[in-house]
Amino acid sequence: MKRDHDTWLVAVTAGRWQTHGIRSAQAAGLRVMALDGDASAPGLAIADAFAVVDIRSPDAVEKALRDSGIQPGGAIAFVSEAGMASAGHLREIWDLPGPKRVLTERLLNKYQQRSIWDAAGLPNPQWIMAENLDQVLNALKSIGLPAIIKPVDSAGSRGVSRVDDLAMIPHAVEKALSFSPSGKILVESLMVGTEYAVDTFFHKSQAWILSVTGKVKVPGSGGTVAMELASPDLDPAVVDAIGKTAVDALLALGYEEGPGHTEIILCEGNRPGLVETAGRGGGFMVFDKMVPLASGYDLATACALQAVGREPPQVHFKRQAVVLRFFPTVPGVVRRLDGFDAASRLPGVEAAPFMEIGKVVSKADSDGDRLGYILAGAETLKVVRDLADRAEAMIHVEIN
């Protein structure tokens, strides 16, 4: 497509999971200015212009953009929680399309989400906000154990713990506070059931449910780190209820434009319970690979065009079953990591490592603790699971 040299999209964050969005924006004819605090971020090398800047500082990001002399047509953080506040700030200052500062704060702050969802009558667990160990202990007197302790403002499962006894609480509080820029955490009653991710796209207040995938969690992670996302084997009415809950949650926050990534627990009696939501795409292959494979919709291009005030492609579903499977880390040194190329030659399969031989790794504690992935798509869940299993059998991982 012919490039539009007058329309600039500012991509706040330019790491690995942002590169697909940057390339999609360029393929759609836009010019991209990429911002990241890491000078080696791969998105900087492919952007039309870039600046190395602290993306968590809206003022620093604004200054970098002004210094560039570029007049932005839009700002976006494709799958980056860290870049959302600065992107919202740029939209506010330049009056760009998309969520401004107040709405962006709601999309980032789990305390605000819980409060708004309570007021809207949406399915929350019991919850209390706290700032220190004493407040957490007091909250647990009414919430009880087991419980979830998590930061109000983190992403990627960072700082999230399940606590089953009193001895676990001090470490869980310390961990949650270490990942909370605001110094605030949530204590929540445990919702028992299978967790689902719902990926959506909103345009002019209309919502499309692009994918609903069930999660398999890493053993020993307290149910906080996923090792697989897959199309669900559920009654379609239940899948619809899960998707509707995600849509209602985002609409309650006032979110009517952009991608959404919402996590929901399906509790006893097929009752959806809200975990959290974000006004961005999901990382680790979800936004750029899994959702387009499951839905047939080019979400990255849609988000890029929408961010500069243009019409996104019309939604025409071409659905199929998907499995996105990860290899979680265990403590040690990566000694062997091969077979991904052979697995990728299977029909409908893509596989690749995230890490290299010699990497020192620890127990899987967040979404970043993954060695590699398998992504498979097929007409039915049975076929796609068989494909993923065949691919996994071809891959060899050794850590010691």
Coordinates of N, CA and C in Angstrom, one line a residue, residues 137-363:
L137 N -4.1 -8.5 56.6 CA -4.6 -9.5 57.6 C -6.0 -9.1 58.1
N138 N -6.3 -7.9 58.2 CA -7.6 -7.4 58.6 C -8.7 -7.8 57.5
A139 N -8.3 -7.6 56.3 CA -9.2 -7.9 55.2 C -9.5 -9.4 55.1
L140 N -8.5 -10.2 55.4 CA -8.7 -11.6 55.3 C -9.6 -12.2 56.4
K141 N -9.8 -11.4 57.5 CA -10.8 -11.8 58.5 C -12.2 -11.9 58.0
S142 N -12.5 -11.1 57.0 CA -13.9 -11.2 56.4 C -13.8 -12.0 55.1
I143 N -12.7 -11.9 54.3 CA -12.7 -12.6 53.0 C -12.3 -14.1 53.2
G144 N -11.4 -14.4 54.2 CA -11.1 -15.8 54.5 C -10.0 -16.3 53.5
L145 N -9.6 -17.5 53.7 CA -8.6 -18.2 52.9 C -9.3 -19.5 52.2
P146 N -8.8 -19.9 51.0 CA -7.8 -19.2 50.2 C -8.2 -17.9 49.6
A147 N -7.2 -17.1 49.2 CA -7.5 -15.8 48.7 C -6.5 -15.4 47.6
I148 N -6.7 -14.4 46.9 CA -5.8 -13.8 45.9 C -5.3 -12.5 46.4
I149 N -4.0 -12.3 46.4 CA -3.4 -11.0 46.7 C -2.6 -10.5 45.5
K150 N -3.0 -9.3 45.0 CA -2.4 -8.8 43.8 C -2.3 -7.3 43.8
P151 N -1.3 -6.8 43.0 CA -1.2 -5.3 42.8 C -2.5 -4.7 42.1
V152 N -2.8 -3.5 42.4 CA -3.9 -2.9 41.7 C -3.5 -2.4 40.3
D153 N -2.2 -2.4 40.0 CA -1.7 -1.8 38.8 C -0.5 -2.5 38.2
S154 N -0.6 -3.8 38.0 CA 0.5 -4.5 37.3 C -0.2 -5.4 36.2
A155 N 0.7 -6.0 35.4 CA 0.1 -6.9 34.2 C 1.0 -8.1 34.1
G156 N 0.5 -9.0 33.3 CA 1.3 -10.2 33.0 C 1.4 -11.2 34.2
S157 N 0.5 -11.2 35.1 CA 0.5 -12.0 36.3 C 1.6 -11.6 37.3
R158 N 2.3 -10.5 37.1 CA 3.4 -10.0 38.0 C 2.8 -9.6 39.3
G159 N 3.4 -10.2 40.4 CA 3.0 -9.8 41.7 C 1.7 -10.5 42.2
V160 N 1.1 -11.4 41.5 CA -0.1 -12.1 41.9 C 0.2 -13.4 42.6
S161 N -0.5 -13.6 43.8 CA -0.3 -14.8 44.5 C -1.6 -15.4 45.0
R162 N -1.7 -16.7 45.1 CA -2.7 -17.3 45.8 C -2.2 -17.7 47.1
V163 N -2.9 -17.4 48.2 CA -2.5 -17.7 49.5 C -3.5 -18.7 50.2
D164 N -3.0 -19.8 50.7 CA -3.8 -20.8 51.3 C -3.7 -20.9 52.8
D165 N -2.6 -20.3 53.3 CA -2.5 -20.3 54.8 C -1.8 -19.1 55.2
L166 N -1.8 -18.8 56.5 CA -1.3 -17.6 57.1 C 0.2 -17.4 56.8
A167 N 1.0 -18.5 56.8 CA 2.4 -18.4 56.6 C 2.8 -17.8 55.2
M168 N 1.9 -17.9 54.2 CA 2.2 -17.4 52.9 C 1.9 -15.9 52.7
I169 N 1.2 -15.3 53.7 CA 0.7 -14.0 53.5 C 1.8 -12.9 53.4
P170 N 2.8 -12.9 54.4 CA 3.8 -11.8 54.3 C 4.5 -11.7 53.0
H171 N 4.9 -12.9 52.5 CA 5.7 -12.9 51.2 C 4.8 -12.4 50.1
A172 N 3.5 -12.9 50.1 CA 2.6 -12.5 49.0 C 2.3 -10.9 49.0
V173 N 2.3 -10.4 50.2 CA 2.1 -8.9 50.3 C 3.3 -8.2 49.8
E174 N 4.5 -8.6 50.3 CA 5.7 -8.0 49.8 C 5.9 -8.1 48.3
K175 N 5.5 -9.2 47.7 CA 5.6 -9.4 46.3 C 4.6 -8.5 45.6
A176 N 3.4 -8.4 46.0 CA 2.4 -7.6 45.4 C 2.8 -6.1 45.4
L177 N 3.3 -5.7 46.6 CA 3.7 -4.3 46.7 C 4.9 -3.9 45.8
S178 N 5.8 -4.9 45.6 CA 7.0 -4.7 44.8 C 6.6 -4.4 43.4
F179 N 5.4 -4.9 42.9 CA 5.0 -4.7 41.6 C 3.9 -3.6 41.4
S180 N 3.7 -2.9 42.5 CA 2.6 -1.9 42.4 C 3.2 -0.5 42.5
P181 N 3.2 0.2 41.4 CA 3.7 1.6 41.4 C 3.0 2.5 42.4
S182 N 1.7 2.2 42.6 CA 1.0 3.1 43.6 C 1.1 2.6 45.0
G183 N 1.6 1.4 45.2 CA 1.7 0.9 46.6 C 0.4 0.4 47.2
K184 N -0.5 0.0 46.3 CA -1.8 -0.5 46.7 C -2.0 -1.9 46.1
I185 N -2.7 -2.7 46.9 CA -3.0 -4.1 46.5 C -4.4 -4.5 46.8
L186 N -4.9 -5.5 46.1 CA -6.2 -6.0 46.3 C -6.1 -7.4 47.0
V187 N -7.0 -7.6 47.9 CA -7.2 -8.9 48.5 C -8.6 -9.4 48.1
E188 N -8.6 -10.5 47.4 CA -9.9 -11.0 46.8 C -10.2 -12.4 47.2
S189 N -11.5 -12.7 47.3 CA -11.9 -14.1 47.6 C -11.6 -14.9 46.3
L190 N -11.2 -16.2 46.6 CA -10.8 -17.0 45.5 C -12.1 -17.5 44.7
M191 N -12.0 -17.2 43.4 CA -13.1 -17.8 42.5 C -12.6 -19.1 42.0
V192 N -13.3 -20.2 42.2 CA -12.9 -21.5 41.9 C -13.6 -21.9 40.5
G193 N -12.7 -22.3 39.6 CA -13.2 -22.6 38.3 C -12.1 -22.5 37.2
T194 N -12.5 -22.7 36.0 CA -11.5 -22.5 34.9 C -11.5 -21.1 34.4
E195 N -10.3 -20.6 34.1 CA -10.1 -19.2 33.7 C -10.2 -19.1 32.1
Y196 N -10.8 -18.1 31.6 CA -11.0 -17.9 30.2 C -10.5 -16.5 29.8
A197 N -9.9 -16.4 28.7 CA -9.5 -15.1 28.1 C -10.4 -14.7 27.0
V198 N -10.9 -13.5 27.1 CA -11.8 -13.0 26.0 C -11.2 -11.8 25.3
D199 N -11.0 -12.0 24.0 CA -10.4 -10.9 23.2 C -11.5 -10.3 22.4
T200 N -11.6 -9.0 22.5 CA -12.7 -8.2 21.8 C -12.1 -7.1 21.0
F201 N -13.0 -6.5 20.1 CA -12.7 -5.3 19.4 C -13.9 -4.4 19.4
F202 N -13.8 -3.2 19.8 CA -14.9 -2.2 19.9 C -14.7 -1.1 18.9
H203 N -15.8 -0.8 18.2 CA -15.7 0.4 17.3 C -17.1 1.1 17.3
K204 N -17.0 2.3 17.6 CA -18.3 3.1 17.7 C -19.3 2.5 18.5
S205 N -18.8 2.0 19.7 CA -19.7 1.4 20.7 C -20.2 0.0 20.4
Q206 N -19.8 -0.5 19.2 CA -20.2 -1.9 18.9 C -19.1 -2.8 19.2
A207 N -19.4 -4.0 19.8 CA -18.4 -4.9 20.2 C -18.4 -6.2 19.4
W208 N -17.2 -6.7 19.1 CA -17.1 -8.0 18.5 C -16.3 -8.9 19.4
I209 N -16.8 -10.1 19.7 CA -16.0 -11.1 20.4 C -15.2 -11.9 19.5
L210 N -13.9 -11.7 19.5 CA -13.0 -12.3 18.5 C -12.6 -13.7 18.9
S211 N -12.4 -13.9 20.2 CA -12.0 -15.3 20.6 C -12.3 -15.4 22.1
V212 N -12.7 -16.6 22.5 CA -12.8 -17.0 23.9 C -11.9 -18.3 24.0
T213 N -10.9 -18.2 24.9 CA -10.0 -19.4 25.1 C -9.9 -19.7 26.6
G214 N -9.9 -21.0 26.8 CA -9.7 -21.5 28.2 C -8.2 -21.7 28.5
K215 N -7.9 -21.4 29.8 CA -6.5 -21.5 30.2 C -6.2 -22.7 31.0
V216 N -5.0 -23.3 30.7 CA -4.4 -24.3 31.6 C -3.3 -23.7 32.3
K217 N -3.2 -23.8 33.6 CA -2.2 -23.0 34.4 C -1.0 -23.9 34.7
V218 N 0.1 -23.3 35.0 CA 1.4 -24.0 35.3 C 1.2 -24.6 36.7
P219 N 1.5 -25.9 36.9 CA 1.4 -26.5 38.2 C 2.4 -25.8 39.1
G220 N 1.9 -25.5 40.3 CA 2.8 -24.9 41.3 C 2.9 -23.4 41.2
S221 N 2.1 -22.8 40.3 CA 2.1 -21.3 40.2 C 1.0 -20.7 40.9
G222 N 0.2 -21.5 41.7 CA -0.9 -20.9 42.4 C -2.1 -20.5 41.4
G223 N -2.1 -21.1 40.2 CA -3.1 -20.7 39.3 C -3.0 -19.3 38.7
T224 N -1.8 -18.8 38.7 CA -1.6 -17.4 38.2 C -0.9 -17.3 36.9
V225 N -0.2 -18.4 36.4 CA 0.5 -18.4 35.1 C 0.0 -19.4 34.2
A226 N -0.4 -19.0 33.0 CA -1.0 -19.9 32.0 C 0.1 -20.6 31.2
M227 N -0.1 -21.9 30.9 CA 0.8 -22.6 30.0 C 0.1 -23.0 28.7
E228 N -1.3 -22.7 28.6 CA -2.0 -23.0 27.4 C -3.3 -22.2 27.4
L229 N -3.6 -21.7 26.2 CA -4.9 -21.2 25.9 C -5.5 -21.9 24.7
A230 N -6.7 -22.3 24.8 CA -7.3 -23.2 23.8 C -8.8 -22.9 23.6
S231 N -9.3 -23.1 22.4 CA -10.8 -23.0 22.2 C -11.5 -23.9 23.2
P232 N -12.6 -23.4 23.8 CA -13.3 -24.2 24.8 C -14.2 -25.3 24.3
D233 N -14.3 -26.3 25.0 CA -15.2 -27.4 24.8 C -16.4 -27.2 25.7
L234 N -17.2 -26.2 25.3 CA -18.4 -25.8 26.2 C -19.6 -25.6 25.3
D235 N -20.8 -25.6 25.9 CA -22.0 -25.3 25.3 C -21.9 -23.9 24.7
P236 N -22.3 -23.6 23.4 CA -22.2 -22.3 22.9 C -22.8 -21.2 23.7
A237 N -23.9 -21.5 24.4 CA -24.6 -20.5 25.2 C -23.7 -20.1 26.4
V238 N -22.9 -21.0 26.9 CA -22.0 -20.7 28.0 C -20.8 -19.8 27.5
V239 N -20.3 -20.1 26.3 CA -19.3 -19.3 25.6 C -19.8 -17.9 25.4
D240 N -21.0 -17.8 24.9 CA -21.6 -16.5 24.7 C -21.7 -15.7 26.0
A241 N -22.1 -16.4 27.1 CA -22.2 -15.7 28.4 C -20.9 -15.2 28.9
I242 N -19.8 -16.0 28.7 CA -18.5 -15.5 29.0 C -18.1 -14.3 28.2
G243 N -18.4 -14.3 26.9 CA -18.0 -13.2 26.0 C -18.8 -12.0 26.4
K244 N -20.1 -12.1 26.7 CA -21.0 -11.0 27.0 C -20.5 -10.3 28.3
T245 N -20.1 -11.2 29.3 CA -19.6 -10.6 30.6 C -18.4 -9.7 30.3
A246 N -17.5 -10.1 29.4 CA -16.3 -9.3 29.1 C -16.7 -8.0 28.4
V247 N -17.7 -8.1 27.5 CA -18.2 -6.9 26.8 C -18.8 -5.9 27.8
D248 N -19.7 -6.4 28.7 CA -20.3 -5.6 29.7 C -19.3 -5.0 30.6
A249 N -18.3 -5.7 31.0 CA -17.3 -5.1 31.9 C -16.6 -3.9 31.3
L250 N -16.2 -4.0 30.0 CA -15.5 -2.9 29.3 C -16.5 -1.7 29.1
L251 N -17.7 -2.0 28.7 CA -18.7 -0.9 28.5 C -19.0 -0.2 29.8
A252 N -19.0 -0.9 30.9 CA -19.2 -0.3 32.2 C -18.1 0.7 32.6
L253 N -16.9 0.4 32.1 CA -15.8 1.4 32.3 C -15.9 2.6 31.4
G254 N -16.8 2.5 30.4 CA -16.8 3.6 29.4 C -16.0 3.4 28.2
Y255 N -15.5 2.1 28.0 CA -14.6 1.8 26.9 C -15.4 1.4 25.7
E256 N -15.3 2.1 24.6 CA -16.1 1.9 23.4 C -15.3 1.9 22.1
E257 N -14.0 2.0 22.2 CA -13.2 2.0 21.0 C -11.9 1.3 21.3
G258 N -11.5 0.2 20.5 CA -10.2 -0.4 20.7 C -10.3 -1.9 21.0
P259 N -9.1 -2.5 21.2 CA -9.1 -3.9 21.6 C -9.3 -4.1 23.1
G260 N -9.8 -5.2 23.4 CA -9.9 -5.6 24.9 C -9.4 -7.0 25.1
H261 N -8.8 -7.1 26.3 CA -8.4 -8.5 26.7 C -8.8 -8.6 28.2
T262 N -9.8 -9.5 28.4 CA -10.5 -9.7 29.6 C -10.3 -11.1 30.1
E263 N -10.1 -11.3 31.4 CA -10.0 -12.6 32.0 C -11.2 -12.9 33.0
I264 N -11.7 -14.1 32.8 CA -13.0 -14.4 33.5 C -12.8 -15.9 34.0
I265 N -13.3 -16.1 35.3 CA -13.4 -17.4 35.8 C -14.8 -17.9 35.6
L266 N -14.9 -19.1 35.1 CA -16.2 -19.8 35.0 C -16.4 -20.6 36.2
C267 N -17.3 -20.1 37.1 CA -17.5 -20.7 38.4 C -18.5 -21.8 38.4
E268 N -18.8 -22.4 39.5 CA -19.8 -23.5 39.6 C -21.1 -23.0 39.1
G269 N -21.9 -23.8 38.3 CA -23.1 -23.4 37.8 C -23.0 -22.6 36.5
N270 N -21.8 -22.6 35.9 CA -21.5 -21.8 34.7 C -21.7 -20.3 34.9
R271 N -21.3 -19.9 36.1 CA -21.4 -18.4 36.4 C -20.1 -17.8 36.1
P272 N -20.0 -16.8 35.2 CA -18.8 -16.1 34.9 C -18.5 -15.1 36.1
G273 N -17.2 -15.0 36.5 CA -16.7 -14.1 37.4 C -15.6 -13.3 36.9
L274 N -15.6 -12.0 37.1 CA -14.6 -11.1 36.5 C -13.2 -11.2 37.2
V275 N -12.2 -11.4 36.5 CA -10.8 -11.3 37.1 C -10.3 -9.9 36.9
E276 N -10.1 -9.5 35.6 CA -9.6 -8.1 35.3 C -9.8 -7.9 33.8
T277 N -9.6 -6.7 33.4 CA -9.6 -6.4 31.9 C -8.6 -5.4 31.6
A278 N -8.3 -5.2 30.3 CA -7.4 -4.2 29.8 C -7.8 -3.8 28.4
G279 N -7.6 -2.5 28.2 CA -7.9 -1.9 26.9 C -6.8 -2.0 25.9
R280 N -6.3 -3.2 25.7 CA -5.2 -3.5 24.8 C -5.3 -4.9 24.3
G281 N -4.4 -5.3 23.4 CA -4.3 -6.7 23.0 C -3.6 -7.5 24.0
G282 N -3.7 -8.8 24.0 CA -3.0 -9.7 24.8 C -1.6 -10.0 24.3
G283 N -0.6 -10.1 25.2 CA 0.8 -10.3 24.8 C 1.1 -11.8 24.5
F284 N 2.3 -12.1 24.2 CA 2.8 -13.5 24.0 C 2.0 -14.2 23.0
M285 N 1.9 -13.7 21.8 CA 1.3 -14.3 20.6 C -0.2 -14.2 20.6
V286 N -0.8 -13.6 21.6 CA -2.3 -13.6 21.6 C -2.8 -12.6 20.6
F287 N -2.4 -11.3 20.7 CA -2.9 -10.3 19.8 C -2.4 -10.5 18.4
D288 N -1.2 -10.8 18.2 CA -0.6 -10.8 16.8 C -0.9 -12.1 16.1
K289 N -1.0 -13.2 16.8 CA -1.1 -14.5 16.1 C -2.4 -15.3 16.5
M290 N -2.7 -15.5 17.8 CA -3.8 -16.4 18.1 C -5.1 -15.8 17.8
V291 N -5.4 -14.6 18.1 CA -6.7 -14.0 17.9 C -7.0 -13.9 16.4
P292 N -6.1 -13.5 15.5 CA -6.4 -13.5 14.1 C -6.6 -14.9 13.6
L293 N -5.9 -15.9 14.1 CA -6.0 -17.3 13.7 C -7.4 -17.8 14.1
A294 N -7.9 -17.5 15.3 CA -9.1 -17.9 15.8 C -10.3 -17.3 15.1
S295 N -10.2 -16.0 14.7 CA -11.3 -15.2 14.2 C -11.3 -14.9 12.8
G296 N -10.1 -14.9 12.2 CA -9.9 -14.5 10.8 C -9.9 -13.0 10.6
Y297 N -9.8 -12.3 11.7 CA -9.8 -10.8 11.7 C -8.4 -10.2 11.9
D298 N -8.0 -9.2 11.1 CA -6.7 -8.6 11.2 C -6.8 -7.5 12.3
L299 N -6.6 -7.9 13.5 CA -6.9 -7.0 14.7 C -5.8 -5.9 14.7
A300 N -4.6 -6.2 14.4 CA -3.5 -5.2 14.5 C -3.8 -4.0 13.5
T301 N -4.1 -4.4 12.3 CA -4.4 -3.3 11.3 C -5.6 -2.5 11.7
A302 N -6.7 -3.2 12.3 CA -7.9 -2.5 12.7 C -7.5 -1.5 13.8
C303 N -6.7 -1.9 14.8 CA -6.3 -1.0 15.9 C -5.5 0.2 15.4
A304 N -4.6 -0.1 14.5 CA -3.7 1.0 13.9 C -4.6 2.1 13.2
L305 N -5.5 1.6 12.3 CA -6.3 2.6 11.6 C -7.3 3.3 12.5
Q306 N -7.9 2.6 13.4 CA -8.8 3.2 14.4 C -8.1 4.3 15.2
A307 N -6.8 4.0 15.6 CA -6.1 5.0 16.4 C -5.8 6.3 15.8
V308 N -5.8 6.3 14.4 CA -5.7 7.6 13.7 C -7.0 8.1 13.1
G309 N -8.1 7.6 13.6 CA -9.4 8.1 13.2 C -9.9 7.6 11.9
R310 N -9.4 6.5 11.4 CA -9.8 5.9 10.1 C -10.7 4.7 10.4
E311 N -11.5 4.3 9.4 CA -12.3 3.1 9.6 C -11.5 1.8 9.5
P312 N -11.7 1.0 10.5 CA -11.0 -0.3 10.5 C -11.7 -1.2 9.5
P313 N -11.0 -2.3 9.1 CA -11.6 -3.3 8.2 C -12.9 -3.8 8.8
Q314 N -13.9 -4.1 8.0 CA -15.1 -4.7 8.5 C -14.9 -6.1 9.1
V315 N -15.6 -6.5 10.1 CA -15.4 -7.7 10.7 C -16.2 -8.8 10.0
H316 N -15.4 -9.7 9.4 CA -16.0 -10.9 8.7 C -15.3 -12.1 9.3
F317 N -16.0 -12.9 10.1 CA -15.4 -14.0 10.9 C -15.1 -15.1 9.9
K318 N -13.9 -15.7 10.2 CA -13.5 -17.0 9.6 C -12.9 -17.8 10.7
R319 N -13.8 -18.4 11.5 CA -13.4 -19.0 12.8 C -12.8 -20.4 12.6
Q320 N -11.9 -20.7 13.5 CA -11.4 -22.1 13.7 C -10.9 -22.3 15.1
A321 N -10.8 -23.5 15.5 CA -10.3 -23.9 16.8 C -8.8 -23.6 16.9
V322 N -8.3 -23.2 18.1 CA -6.9 -22.9 18.2 C -6.4 -23.5 19.5
V323 N -5.1 -23.7 19.6 CA -4.4 -24.0 20.8 C -3.1 -23.2 20.8
L324 N -2.8 -22.5 21.8 CA -1.6 -21.8 22.0 C -0.9 -22.3 23.3
R325 N 0.1 -23.1 23.1 CA 0.8 -23.8 24.2 C 2.2 -23.3 24.5
F326 N 2.5 -23.1 25.8 CA 3.8 -22.6 26.1 C 4.6 -23.6 26.9
F327 N 5.9 -23.5 26.9 CA 6.8 -24.3 27.7 C 7.3 -23.4 28.8
P328 N 6.8 -23.7 30.0 CA 7.2 -22.8 31.2 C 8.6 -23.2 31.7
T329 N 9.2 -22.2 32.3 CA 10.6 -22.4 32.8 C 10.5 -23.2 34.1
V330 N 11.6 -23.8 34.4 CA 11.9 -24.4 35.7 C 13.3 -23.9 36.1
P331 N 13.7 -24.0 37.4 CA 15.0 -23.5 37.8 C 16.2 -24.2 37.1
G332 N 17.1 -23.5 36.6 CA 18.3 -24.1 36.0 C 18.8 -23.3 34.8
V333 N 19.6 -24.0 34.0 CA 20.2 -23.4 32.8 C 19.7 -24.2 31.6
V334 N 19.2 -23.4 30.6 CA 18.7 -24.0 29.4 C 19.8 -24.7 28.6
R335 N 19.8 -26.1 28.5 CA 20.8 -26.8 27.9 C 20.4 -27.3 26.5
R336 N 19.1 -27.5 26.3 CA 18.6 -28.0 25.0 C 17.3 -27.3 24.7
L337 N 17.1 -26.9 23.4 CA 15.8 -26.2 23.0 C 15.7 -26.4 21.5
D338 N 15.2 -27.5 21.1 CA 15.2 -27.7 19.6 C 13.9 -28.5 19.2
G339 N 13.8 -28.6 17.9 CA 12.6 -29.3 17.4 C 11.5 -28.4 16.9
F340 N 11.7 -27.1 17.2 CA 10.6 -26.1 16.8 C 10.5 -26.0 15.3
D341 N 11.6 -26.1 14.6 CA 11.5 -26.0 13.1 C 10.7 -27.2 12.5
A342 N 11.0 -28.4 13.0 CA 10.3 -29.6 12.6 C 8.8 -29.5 12.9
A343 N 8.5 -29.0 14.1 CA 7.1 -28.9 14.5 C 6.4 -27.9 13.6
S344 N 7.1 -26.9 13.2 CA 6.4 -25.9 12.4 C 6.1 -26.4 11.0
R345 N 6.7 -27.5 10.6 CA 6.3 -28.0 9.3 C 5.0 -28.8 9.3
L346 N 4.5 -29.1 10.4 CA 3.2 -29.7 10.5 C 2.1 -28.8 10.0
P347 N 1.1 -29.3 9.3 CA 0.1 -28.4 8.7 C -0.7 -27.6 9.8
G348 N -0.8 -26.3 9.7 CA -1.5 -25.6 10.7 C -0.8 -25.3 12.0
V349 N 0.5 -25.5 12.0 CA 1.3 -25.4 13.3 C 2.4 -24.3 13.0
E350 N 2.6 -23.5 14.1 CA 3.7 -22.6 14.1 C 4.4 -22.8 15.5
A351 N 5.7 -22.9 15.6 CA 6.4 -23.0 16.8 C 7.7 -22.4 16.8
A352 N 8.1 -21.8 17.9 CA 9.4 -21.2 18.0 C 9.8 -21.0 19.5
P353 N 11.1 -20.9 19.7 CA 11.6 -20.6 21.1 C 11.6 -19.1 21.4
F354 N 11.5 -18.8 22.7 CA 11.6 -17.4 23.1 C 13.0 -17.1 23.7
M355 N 13.7 -18.2 24.1 CA 15.0 -18.1 24.8 C 16.1 -18.8 24.0
E356 N 17.3 -18.7 24.5 CA 18.5 -19.3 23.9 C 19.2 -20.2 24.8
I357 N 20.0 -21.1 24.2 CA 20.8 -22.1 25.0 C 21.7 -21.3 26.0
G358 N 21.8 -21.7 27.2 CA 22.7 -21.0 28.2 C 22.0 -20.0 29.1
K359 N 20.7 -19.8 28.8 CA 19.9 -18.8 29.6 C 19.7 -19.4 31.0
V360 N 19.9 -18.6 32.0 CA 19.6 -19.0 33.4 C 18.2 -18.7 33.7
V361 N 17.4 -19.6 34.1 CA 15.9 -19.4 34.3 C 15.5 -19.9 35.7
S362 N 14.4 -19.4 36.1 CA 13.8 -19.7 37.4 C 12.5 -20.3 37.3
K363 N 11.9 -20.6 38.4 CA 10.5 -21.2 38.4 C 9.5 -20.2 37.7

